[in-house]
Tab-separated table of C-alpha atoms in Angstrom:
chain	number	residue	atom	x	y	z
A	22	MET	CA	6.670	-19.523	6.990
A	23	LEU	CA	6.144	-16.902	4.208
A	24	ARG	CA	6.862	-13.133	4.837
A	25	PHE	CA	6.332	-9.709	3.419
A	26	ALA	CA	9.019	-7.191	4.831
A	27	PRO	CA	8.066	-3.653	3.573
A	28	SER	CA	10.217	-0.649	4.876
A	29	PRO	CA	8.613	2.351	6.335
A	30	THR	CA	10.458	4.883	4.093
A	31	GLY	CA	7.986	5.790	1.476
A	32	ASP	CA	4.512	5.325	-0.065
A	33	MET	CA	3.967	1.504	-0.991
A	34	HIS	CA	4.331	0.873	-4.826
A	35	THR	CA	2.696	-1.723	-6.922
A	36	GLY	CA	5.831	-3.799	-6.887
A	37	ASN	CA	5.670	-4.126	-3.348
A	38	LEU	CA	2.042	-4.860	-3.180
A	39	ARG	CA	2.598	-7.540	-5.934
A	40	ALA	CA	5.192	-9.283	-3.823
A	41	ALA	CA	3.027	-9.266	-0.982
A	42	LEU	CA	0.075	-10.714	-2.658
A	43	PHE	CA	2.196	-13.593	-4.030
A	44	ASN	CA	3.783	-14.368	-0.850
A	45	TYR	CA	0.321	-14.366	0.903
A	46	ILE	CA	-1.023	-16.610	-1.773
A	47	LEU	CA	1.792	-19.087	-1.284
A	48	SER	CA	1.216	-19.076	2.585
A	49	LEU	CA	-2.319	-20.172	1.891
A	50	GLN	CA	-1.313	-22.653	-0.641
A	51	ARG	CA	1.329	-24.348	1.447
A	52	LYS	CA	-0.949	-23.933	4.677
A	53	GLU	CA	2.041	-21.949	6.320
A	54	LYS	CA	1.960	-18.981	8.493
A	55	PHE	CA	2.241	-15.537	7.122
A	56	LEU	CA	4.668	-12.885	8.786
A	57	LEU	CA	4.510	-9.209	8.388
A	58	ARG	CA	7.816	-7.672	9.147
A	59	ILE	CA	8.440	-3.836	9.119
A	60	GLU	CA	12.101	-3.471	8.209
A	61	ASP	CA	12.792	-0.222	10.285
A	62	THR	CA	16.633	-0.610	10.455
A	63	ASP	CA	17.110	2.556	8.151
A	64	THR	CA	16.378	4.982	11.002
A	65	ALA	CA	17.344	8.037	8.923
A	66	ARG	CA	14.961	7.252	6.241
A	67	ASN	CA	11.864	6.003	8.209
A	68	ILE	CA	8.857	8.012	7.917
A	69	GLU	CA	6.361	8.314	11.028
A	70	GLY	CA	3.158	6.788	10.255
A	71	LYS	CA	4.120	4.876	7.260
A	72	ASP	CA	4.197	1.612	9.191
A	73	LYS	CA	0.329	2.104	10.074
A	74	GLU	CA	-0.225	3.051	6.350
A	75	ILE	CA	1.234	-0.344	5.277
A	76	LEU	CA	-1.095	-2.132	7.693
A	77	PHE	CA	-4.183	-0.312	6.462
A	78	LEU	CA	-3.340	-1.018	3.010
A	79	LEU	CA	-2.550	-4.829	3.184
A	80	THR	CA	-5.942	-4.906	5.102
A	81	LEU	CA	-7.740	-3.107	2.495
A	82	PHE	CA	-6.526	-5.697	0.031
A	83	GLY	CA	-7.425	-8.747	2.071
A	84	ILE	CA	-3.946	-9.699	3.204
A	85	LYS	CA	-4.102	-11.132	6.730
A	86	TRP	CA	-0.901	-11.837	8.783
A	87	ASP	CA	-0.483	-14.042	11.530
A	88	SER	CA	2.376	-12.342	13.285
A	89	LEU	CA	3.698	-8.655	13.014
A	90	VAL	CA	7.326	-7.759	13.993
A	91	TYR	CA	9.420	-4.752	13.778
A	92	GLN	CA	12.863	-5.432	12.740
A	93	SER	CA	14.267	-3.143	15.236
A	94	GLU	CA	13.198	-5.108	18.231
A	95	ASN	CA	15.737	-7.735	17.066
A	96	PHE	CA	18.709	-5.372	17.214
A	97	PRO	CA	20.080	-7.063	20.288
A	98	ARG	CA	19.890	-10.555	18.750
A	99	HIS	CA	21.593	-9.242	15.598
A	100	ARG	CA	24.513	-7.841	17.563
A	101	GLN	CA	24.615	-10.932	19.577
A	102	LEU	CA	24.988	-12.947	16.574
A	103	ALA	CA	27.514	-10.602	14.835
A	104	GLU	CA	29.737	-11.154	17.906
A	105	TYR	CA	29.468	-14.777	17.655
A	106	LEU	CA	30.732	-14.522	13.953
A	107	ILE	CA	33.579	-12.540	15.035
A	108	THR	CA	34.561	-15.262	17.833
A	109	GLN	CA	34.327	-17.894	15.187
A	110	GLY	CA	36.542	-16.024	12.579
A	111	LYS	CA	33.968	-15.674	10.161
A	112	ALA	CA	33.427	-11.926	10.623
A	113	PHE	CA	35.931	-9.147	11.569
A	114	TYR	CA	36.294	-5.619	12.647
A	115	CYS	CA	37.090	-3.105	9.739
A	116	TYR	CA	38.637	0.168	10.707
A	117	CYS	CA	38.616	1.534	7.046
A	118	THR	CA	37.301	5.190	6.976
A	119	LYS	CA	34.692	6.473	4.382
A	120	GLU	CA	37.590	8.606	2.799
A	121	PHE	CA	39.872	5.666	2.364
A	122	LEU	CA	37.394	3.356	0.703
A	123	ASP	CA	36.135	6.226	-1.546
A	124	LYS	CA	39.701	6.649	-2.836
A	125	LYS	CA	40.051	2.804	-3.362
A	126	ARG	CA	36.731	2.924	-5.440
A	127	GLU	CA	38.204	5.971	-7.435
A	128	GLU	CA	41.307	4.012	-8.330
A	129	ALA	CA	39.245	0.886	-9.462
A	130	LYS	CA	37.213	3.089	-11.635
A	131	ALA	CA	40.277	4.837	-13.090
A	132	GLN	CA	41.703	1.308	-13.840
A	133	LYS	CA	38.154	0.339	-15.223
A	134	ARG	CA	37.778	-2.651	-12.773
A	135	ALA	CA	34.958	-3.469	-10.700
A	136	PHE	CA	35.551	-2.133	-6.991
A	137	ARG	CA	36.353	-5.136	-4.441
A	138	TYR	CA	36.892	-4.937	-0.662
A	139	ASP	CA	40.202	-6.304	0.192
A	140	ASP	CA	40.439	-8.064	3.661
A	141	THR	CA	43.935	-6.939	4.159
A	142	TRP	CA	42.769	-3.252	4.426
A	143	ALA	CA	40.675	-3.941	7.724
A	144	GLU	CA	43.285	-2.596	10.164
A	145	LEU	CA	45.347	-0.110	8.347
A	146	GLN	CA	43.489	2.633	9.913
A	147	LYS	CA	42.989	1.122	13.359
A	148	ASP	CA	44.640	4.057	15.047
A	149	GLU	CA	42.648	6.660	13.115
A	150	ASN	CA	39.211	5.155	13.476
A	151	PRO	CA	37.660	4.242	16.885
A	152	LYS	CA	34.417	3.217	15.407
A	153	PRO	CA	34.833	0.135	13.245
A	154	VAL	CA	32.346	-1.849	11.220
A	155	VAL	CA	31.877	-5.436	11.314
A	156	ARG	CA	32.371	-7.312	8.064
A	157	LEU	CA	31.306	-10.913	7.212
A	158	ARG	CA	34.115	-12.712	5.146
A	159	GLY	CA	33.253	-12.885	1.377
A	160	ALA	CA	32.691	-15.963	-0.482
A	161	LYS	CA	35.530	-18.578	-1.089
A	162	VAL	CA	33.634	-20.642	-3.557
A	163	ALA	CA	30.948	-19.837	-6.046
A	164	MET	CA	27.570	-19.309	-4.543
A	165	LYS	CA	24.510	-21.049	-6.454
A	166	PHE	CA	20.899	-21.311	-5.797
A	167	GLU	CA	17.746	-22.112	-7.755
A	168	ASP	CA	15.260	-19.268	-8.571
A	169	LYS	CA	11.733	-20.531	-8.990
A	170	ILE	CA	11.274	-18.085	-11.792
A	171	LYS	CA	14.784	-17.279	-13.195
A	172	GLY	CA	16.291	-20.747	-12.878
A	173	ILE	CA	19.736	-21.552	-11.559
A	174	LEU	CA	21.768	-18.317	-10.708
A	175	GLU	CA	25.390	-18.613	-9.765
A	176	PHE	CA	27.832	-16.104	-8.627
A	177	ALA	CA	31.609	-16.295	-8.612
A	178	PRO	CA	33.651	-15.815	-5.381
A	179	ASN	CA	35.212	-12.603	-6.523
A	180	GLU	CA	31.563	-11.151	-7.092
A	181	ILE	CA	31.026	-11.433	-3.252
A	182	ASP	CA	33.620	-9.539	-1.167
A	183	SER	CA	33.520	-9.028	2.612
A	184	PHE	CA	30.626	-7.034	3.367
A	185	VAL	CA	29.286	-4.869	6.306
A	186	ILE	CA	27.001	-6.534	8.559
A	187	LEU	CA	27.303	-4.104	11.593
A	188	LYS	CA	27.491	-0.529	11.046
A	189	GLU	CA	29.753	1.841	12.978
A	190	ASP	CA	26.761	2.736	15.286
A	191	GLY	CA	25.940	-1.193	15.972
A	192	ILE	CA	23.056	-0.934	13.631
A	193	PRO	CA	22.763	-3.981	11.479
A	194	THR	CA	22.875	-3.452	7.714
A	195	TYR	CA	19.795	-4.840	5.564
A	196	ASN	CA	21.353	-8.012	4.202
A	197	PHE	CA	22.381	-9.157	7.818
A	198	ALA	CA	19.093	-8.211	9.471
A	199	CYS	CA	17.265	-9.664	6.887
A	200	ALA	CA	18.810	-12.975	6.644
A	201	VAL	CA	18.972	-13.294	10.625
A	202	ASP	CA	15.271	-12.474	11.093
A	203	ASP	CA	14.344	-14.971	8.093
A	204	MET	CA	16.251	-17.547	10.120
A	205	LEU	CA	14.846	-16.607	13.498
A	206	TYR	CA	11.243	-17.009	11.972
A	207	ASN	CA	11.922	-20.096	9.816
A	208	VAL	CA	10.870	-18.328	6.356
A	209	SER	CA	10.988	-21.267	3.922
A	210	PHE	CA	10.110	-19.297	0.805
A	211	ILE	CA	11.281	-15.827	-0.124
A	212	VAL	CA	9.466	-13.958	-2.935
A	213	ARG	CA	10.674	-10.391	-3.649
A	214	GLY	CA	11.852	-8.024	-6.477
A	215	GLU	CA	14.539	-8.899	-8.902
A	216	ASP	CA	16.552	-6.097	-7.393
A	217	HIS	CA	17.226	-8.213	-4.592
A	218	VAL	CA	18.942	-11.034	-6.618
A	219	SER	CA	22.410	-9.838	-5.597
A	220	ASN	CA	21.599	-9.707	-2.016
A	221	THR	CA	20.595	-13.247	-1.969
A	222	PRO	CA	24.033	-14.896	-1.867
A	223	LYS	CA	25.168	-12.437	0.753
A	224	GLN	CA	22.168	-13.609	2.868
A	225	MET	CA	22.965	-17.130	2.175
A	226	LEU	CA	26.603	-16.507	3.457
A	227	VAL	CA	24.989	-15.276	6.554
A	228	TYR	CA	23.176	-18.563	6.760
A	229	GLU	CA	26.231	-20.636	6.337
A	230	GLY	CA	28.196	-18.548	8.843
A	231	LEU	CA	25.457	-19.093	11.491
A	232	ASP	CA	25.354	-22.823	10.696
A	233	TYR	CA	21.545	-22.631	9.355
A	234	LYS	CA	20.634	-25.809	7.840
A	235	GLU	CA	16.955	-25.057	6.848
A	236	ALA	CA	16.241	-25.088	3.142
A	237	VAL	CA	14.971	-21.719	1.904
A	238	GLU	CA	13.566	-21.160	-1.454
A	239	PHE	CA	13.588	-18.064	-3.494
A	240	ALA	CA	11.630	-16.383	-6.310
A	241	HIS	CA	12.586	-12.998	-7.748
A	242	LEU	CA	9.943	-10.981	-9.576
A	243	PRO	CA	10.771	-9.202	-12.870
A	244	ILE	CA	10.661	-5.192	-12.597
A	245	LEU	CA	7.521	-3.608	-13.683
A	246	LEU	CA	7.780	-1.297	-16.723
A	247	ASN	CA	5.484	1.894	-17.242
A	248	GLU	CA	3.606	2.345	-20.386
A	249	GLU	CA	6.635	3.595	-22.276
A	250	GLY	CA	8.452	0.377	-21.510
A	251	LYS	CA	10.920	2.020	-19.041
A	252	LYS	CA	11.464	0.881	-15.693
A	253	MET	CA	8.663	2.179	-13.454
A	254	SER	CA	9.895	4.774	-10.950
A	255	LYS	CA	8.317	6.927	-8.413
A	256	ARG	CA	7.617	9.624	-11.053
A	257	ASP	CA	5.054	7.161	-12.588
A	258	ASN	CA	1.527	7.935	-11.136
A	259	ALA	CA	0.693	4.134	-11.470
A	260	SER	CA	3.581	3.158	-9.490
A	261	SER	CA	1.867	4.342	-6.289
A	262	VAL	CA	-0.898	2.099	-4.828
A	263	GLN	CA	-2.527	5.016	-3.011
A	264	TRP	CA	-2.696	6.938	-6.355
A	265	LEU	CA	-4.562	3.968	-7.874
A	266	LEU	CA	-7.152	3.876	-4.981
A	267	ASP	CA	-7.438	7.711	-5.260
A	268	GLU	CA	-8.193	7.472	-8.941
A	269	GLY	CA	-11.064	5.073	-8.092
A	270	PHE	CA	-9.557	1.722	-8.882
A	271	LEU	CA	-11.122	-1.132	-6.705
A	272	PRO	CA	-8.759	-3.179	-4.406
A	273	ALA	CA	-9.944	-6.308	-6.099
A	274	ALA	CA	-9.236	-4.920	-9.564
A	275	ILE	CA	-5.545	-3.946	-8.725
A	276	THR	CA	-5.198	-7.454	-7.087
A	277	ASN	CA	-6.609	-9.238	-10.276
A	278	TYR	CA	-4.124	-7.002	-12.497
A	279	LEU	CA	-1.040	-7.555	-10.455
A	280	ILE	CA	-1.608	-11.128	-10.244
A	281	LEU	CA	-2.243	-11.262	-14.132
A	282	MET	CA	0.623	-9.285	-15.187
A	283	GLY	CA	3.287	-11.329	-16.736
A	284	ASN	CA	1.504	-14.466	-15.704
A	285	LYS	CA	-0.386	-17.504	-17.205
A	286	THR	CA	-3.679	-17.658	-15.537
A	287	PRO	CA	-6.817	-19.940	-16.442
A	288	CYS	CA	-8.898	-16.847	-16.823
A	289	GLU	CA	-8.642	-13.002	-17.050
A	290	VAL	CA	-11.037	-11.821	-14.347
A	291	PHE	CA	-10.761	-13.254	-10.923
A	292	THR	CA	-10.599	-12.646	-7.148
A	293	LEU	CA	-7.771	-13.257	-4.728
A	294	ASN	CA	-9.512	-16.233	-3.016
A	295	GLU	CA	-10.005	-17.613	-6.556
A	296	ALA	CA	-6.499	-17.033	-7.611
A	297	VAL	CA	-5.265	-19.189	-4.413
A	298	GLU	CA	-6.986	-22.088	-6.246
A	299	TRP	CA	-4.692	-22.080	-9.174
A	300	PHE	CA	-1.703	-19.736	-8.658
A	301	ASP	CA	1.806	-20.960	-9.506
A	302	ILE	CA	4.891	-18.975	-8.968
A	303	THR	CA	6.749	-20.840	-11.749
A	304	LYS	CA	4.485	-19.530	-14.359
A	305	ILE	CA	5.494	-16.016	-13.856
A	306	ALA	CA	7.337	-14.759	-16.948
A	307	LYS	CA	11.110	-13.947	-16.730
A	308	ALA	CA	10.869	-10.821	-18.772
A	309	PRO	CA	9.709	-7.650	-17.294
A	310	ALA	CA	5.912	-6.780	-17.258
A	311	LYS	CA	4.499	-3.623	-18.593
A	312	PHE	CA	1.911	-1.808	-16.602
A	313	ASP	CA	-1.013	-1.003	-18.819
A	314	LEU	CA	-3.594	1.437	-17.268
A	315	ASP	CA	-6.224	0.650	-19.957
A	316	LYS	CA	-6.216	-3.107	-18.855
A	317	LEU	CA	-6.521	-2.231	-15.516
A	318	ARG	CA	-9.475	0.096	-16.300
A	319	PHE	CA	-11.199	-2.915	-18.043
A	320	LEU	CA	-10.649	-5.217	-15.012
A	321	ASN	CA	-12.018	-2.478	-12.858
A	322	ARG	CA	-15.289	-2.486	-14.841
A	323	GLU	CA	-15.476	-6.138	-14.656
A	324	HIS	CA	-15.136	-5.920	-10.898
A	325	PHE	CA	-17.759	-3.509	-10.602
A	326	LYS	CA	-20.091	-5.636	-12.452
A	327	ARG	CA	-19.476	-8.419	-10.046
A	328	LEU	CA	-20.649	-6.023	-7.124
A	329	ASN	CA	-24.139	-6.142	-5.850
A	330	GLU	CA	-26.102	-2.930	-6.374
A	331	GLN	CA	-26.277	-2.141	-2.629
A	332	ASP	CA	-22.388	-2.336	-2.149
A	333	LEU	CA	-21.812	-0.190	-5.244
A	334	ALA	CA	-24.083	2.319	-4.005
A	335	VAL	CA	-22.350	2.583	-0.606
A	336	LEU	CA	-19.002	2.992	-2.341
A	337	LEU	CA	-20.650	5.876	-4.241
A	338	GLY	CA	-21.795	7.611	-1.183
A	339	TYR	CA	-25.552	6.620	-1.442
A	340	LYS	CA	-27.768	4.431	0.673
A	341	ASP	CA	-30.299	3.072	-1.824
A	342	ALA	CA	-29.359	0.015	-3.738
A	343	SER	CA	-31.247	1.341	-6.726
A	344	ILE	CA	-28.156	4.000	-7.078
A	345	GLY	CA	-25.790	0.866	-7.772
A	346	GLY	CA	-28.244	-0.138	-10.397
A	347	LEU	CA	-28.183	3.083	-11.985
A	348	ALA	CA	-24.341	3.394	-11.814
A	349	LYS	CA	-24.053	-0.040	-13.531
A	350	LEU	CA	-25.566	1.477	-16.766
A	351	TYR	CA	-22.733	4.055	-16.782
A	352	LEU	CA	-20.046	1.388	-16.886
A	353	GLN	CA	-20.331	1.530	-20.727
A	354	GLU	CA	-18.265	4.900	-20.575
A	355	SER	CA	-16.824	4.894	-17.016
A	356	SER	CA	-14.319	2.601	-15.515
A	357	THR	CA	-13.262	4.212	-12.115
A	358	LEU	CA	-15.177	4.917	-9.082
A	359	ASN	CA	-14.272	8.684	-9.592
A	360	GLU	CA	-15.794	8.592	-13.107
A	361	LEU	CA	-18.912	6.691	-11.848
A	362	ARG	CA	-19.556	9.171	-8.926
A	363	ASP	CA	-19.231	12.005	-11.295
A	364	LYS	CA	-22.067	10.659	-13.246
A	365	ILE	CA	-24.353	10.093	-10.365
A	366	ASP	CA	-23.585	13.114	-8.420
A	367	ARG	CA	-24.469	15.364	-11.662
A	368	ILE	CA	-27.927	13.560	-11.728
A	369	PHE	CA	-28.601	15.008	-8.242
A	370	VAL	CA	-26.817	18.238	-8.337
A	371	LYS	CA	-28.761	21.492	-8.830
A	372	LYS	CA	-28.842	21.883	-12.618
A	373	SER	CA	-28.334	25.652	-12.553
A	374	LEU	CA	-25.132	25.271	-11.091
A	375	ILE	CA	-23.809	22.997	-14.041
A	376	LEU	CA	-25.814	23.659	-16.994
A	377	GLU	CA	-24.460	26.290	-19.582
A	378	SER	CA	-26.843	25.286	-22.413
A	379	SER	CA	-28.126	26.993	-25.419
A	380	PHE	CA	-31.486	25.115	-24.433
A	381	LYS	CA	-31.568	27.263	-21.229
A	382	GLN	CA	-35.236	28.352	-22.031
A	383	GLU	CA	-36.291	24.822	-23.015
A	384	ILE	CA	-34.810	23.506	-19.953
A	385	GLU	CA	-36.885	25.864	-17.983
A	386	ILE	CA	-40.030	25.129	-19.732
A	387	LEU	CA	-39.465	21.316	-19.487
A	388	GLN	CA	-38.496	21.529	-15.870
A	389	ASN	CA	-41.831	23.363	-14.833
A	390	ALA	CA	-43.954	20.950	-17.052
A	391	LEU	CA	-42.397	17.909	-15.674
A	392	LEU	CA	-42.790	19.181	-11.917
A	393	GLU	CA	-46.222	19.829	-12.715
A	394	LEU	CA	-46.940	16.209	-14.232
A	395	LEU	CA	-45.206	14.633	-11.217
A	396	ASN	CA	-47.810	16.143	-9.092
A	397	GLN	CA	-50.367	14.609	-11.151
A	398	LYS	CA	-49.114	11.002	-11.736
A	399	ASP	CA	-46.578	8.259	-10.429
A	400	PHE	CA	-44.729	6.335	-13.162
A	401	SER	CA	-43.646	2.747	-13.046
A	402	LYS	CA	-40.475	1.395	-14.376
A	403	GLU	CA	-42.113	0.491	-17.850
A	404	ASP	CA	-43.818	3.887	-18.192
A	405	PHE	CA	-40.751	5.613	-19.937
A	406	GLU	CA	-42.804	5.997	-23.290
A	407	VAL	CA	-45.724	7.328	-21.472
A	408	PHE	CA	-43.641	9.845	-19.355
A	409	LYS	CA	-41.991	11.110	-22.474
A	410	SER	CA	-45.338	11.426	-24.341
A	411	LEU	CA	-46.835	13.486	-21.517
A	412	ALA	CA	-44.075	15.505	-21.137
A	413	MET	CA	-43.973	16.445	-24.727
A	414	GLN	CA	-47.643	17.503	-24.531
A	415	LYS	CA	-47.370	19.547	-21.342
A	416	SER	CA	-44.263	21.185	-22.487
A	417	LYS	CA	-45.145	21.611	-26.150
A	418	LEU	CA	-41.494	20.913	-26.903
A	419	LYS	CA	-40.668	18.376	-29.946
A	420	GLY	CA	-37.595	16.744	-31.445
A	421	LYS	CA	-34.110	17.955	-30.429
A	422	GLN	CA	-35.697	20.908	-28.467
A	423	PHE	CA	-37.459	18.244	-26.246
A	424	PHE	CA	-34.923	15.512	-25.973
A	425	LYS	CA	-31.677	17.578	-25.404
A	426	PRO	CA	-33.277	19.423	-22.425
A	427	LEU	CA	-34.661	16.103	-21.152
A	428	ARG	CA	-31.387	14.400	-21.155
A	429	LEU	CA	-29.707	17.476	-19.529
A	430	LEU	CA	-32.318	17.959	-16.758
A	431	LEU	CA	-32.341	14.104	-15.921
A	432	THR	CA	-28.642	13.341	-16.068
A	433	GLY	CA	-26.620	16.602	-16.182
A	434	PHE	CA	-24.842	15.474	-19.651
A	435	GLU	CA	-25.853	15.716	-23.295
A	436	HIS	CA	-24.643	12.158	-23.913
A	437	GLY	CA	-24.928	8.850	-22.004
A	438	PRO	CA	-26.787	5.836	-21.770
A	439	GLU	CA	-30.300	5.392	-23.298
A	440	LEU	CA	-32.966	7.308	-21.299
A	441	SER	CA	-35.265	4.344	-21.401
A	442	ASP	CA	-32.570	2.393	-19.726
A	443	LEU	CA	-31.925	4.797	-17.003
A	444	PHE	CA	-35.743	5.694	-16.217
A	445	PRO	CA	-36.697	2.558	-14.368
A	446	TYR	CA	-34.131	4.047	-11.654
A	447	LEU	CA	-34.454	7.753	-12.358
A	448	ARG	CA	-38.306	7.578	-11.884
A	449	LEU	CA	-37.651	6.755	-8.141
A	450	TYR	CA	-35.955	10.271	-7.543
A	451	LEU	CA	-37.676	12.380	-10.121
A	452	LYS	CA	-38.732	14.985	-7.788
A	453	GLU	CA	-35.657	15.345	-6.167
A	454	ILE	CA	-33.608	15.427	-9.615
A	455	LEU	CA	-35.873	18.058	-10.961
A	456	ARG	CA	-36.274	20.405	-8.008
A	457	SER	CA	-32.399	20.367	-7.283
């Protein structure tokens, strides 16, 4: 089984979504089930409604799960297994207070050495602290595993000291709950961010302590960098999946880009289903990948081109397929849904509300002439030259005095695609455009 395990503690970021996509693709390739596990153990930081937001976004991106579980539902099992580890001598109660441990950390810092927990401290404060935590005994030998992206990773015994698996309130820590749940659901391959590399040997210790023998594979994804080459953070707009959607990037384009980043792919533009045919996790680069918004814009335009005209019209808030065809002409200068919507909406908006032009008088003359002309004749899609000629005759305008007002009246902008290209679509709505 493959899994994606987000926490409902904040907005989904692009690194999360990338991990979700890779896990989902692998589940399809390996013909294994896909588990969505909401890791809600951090009760103080959980945000109400964020779990539903996660479900919505995954569905929007075409990710389907076979099972949905909330980690908190397994709390009784976590506690039961922690007690079992205590009875086996593999875990123990630790009565150290926060103040005691903080003092030991400061001592280590002053001596310029890494802080490591010492098992002999466990009961020094037993009389002072009625609420102990439970710790799993640290590694006695080097811990080693093969990462499908990074290769062989090894951790010395002194790097993994005895760590907390149950907090003083009985709630399991991340590493313990994560490892136990992966065991309970027979997760066979774990793909996650490289910030989890140091957690992996601890989780392997949990497997060992509970005599779990099934093989588990790991792949840790390199971090994403912002356009300045620094680690992407919440301050970077592009780190938020919702921001990208709000800006008008299509889920298909975002998916395409997140799979493409730092990856060797047979082509540049593809869908999720197409990627399933050739995706190879071992081809992900070890180096961090820089998020390039211009590259995403390019991919967004390419996915707009792949949409049929009816679907594009609906995305823009219109019913007629011809609006989708009209919008595609604006892909020369627009790359997001918001930019396209602005182009189309200005065609139909009341021009007096948006046009502050030195051609105000000419616009009024031409508008009246065109409305009169439309009452006399209908135009086919090949009739732009005829339309233009008759409009000139009726308005008695020529050159710049004619063409600038004509473009402003028909599109709401001074510049844009050739009017001869737009006309086959605009002719269907001329009365609506000119009367608005």
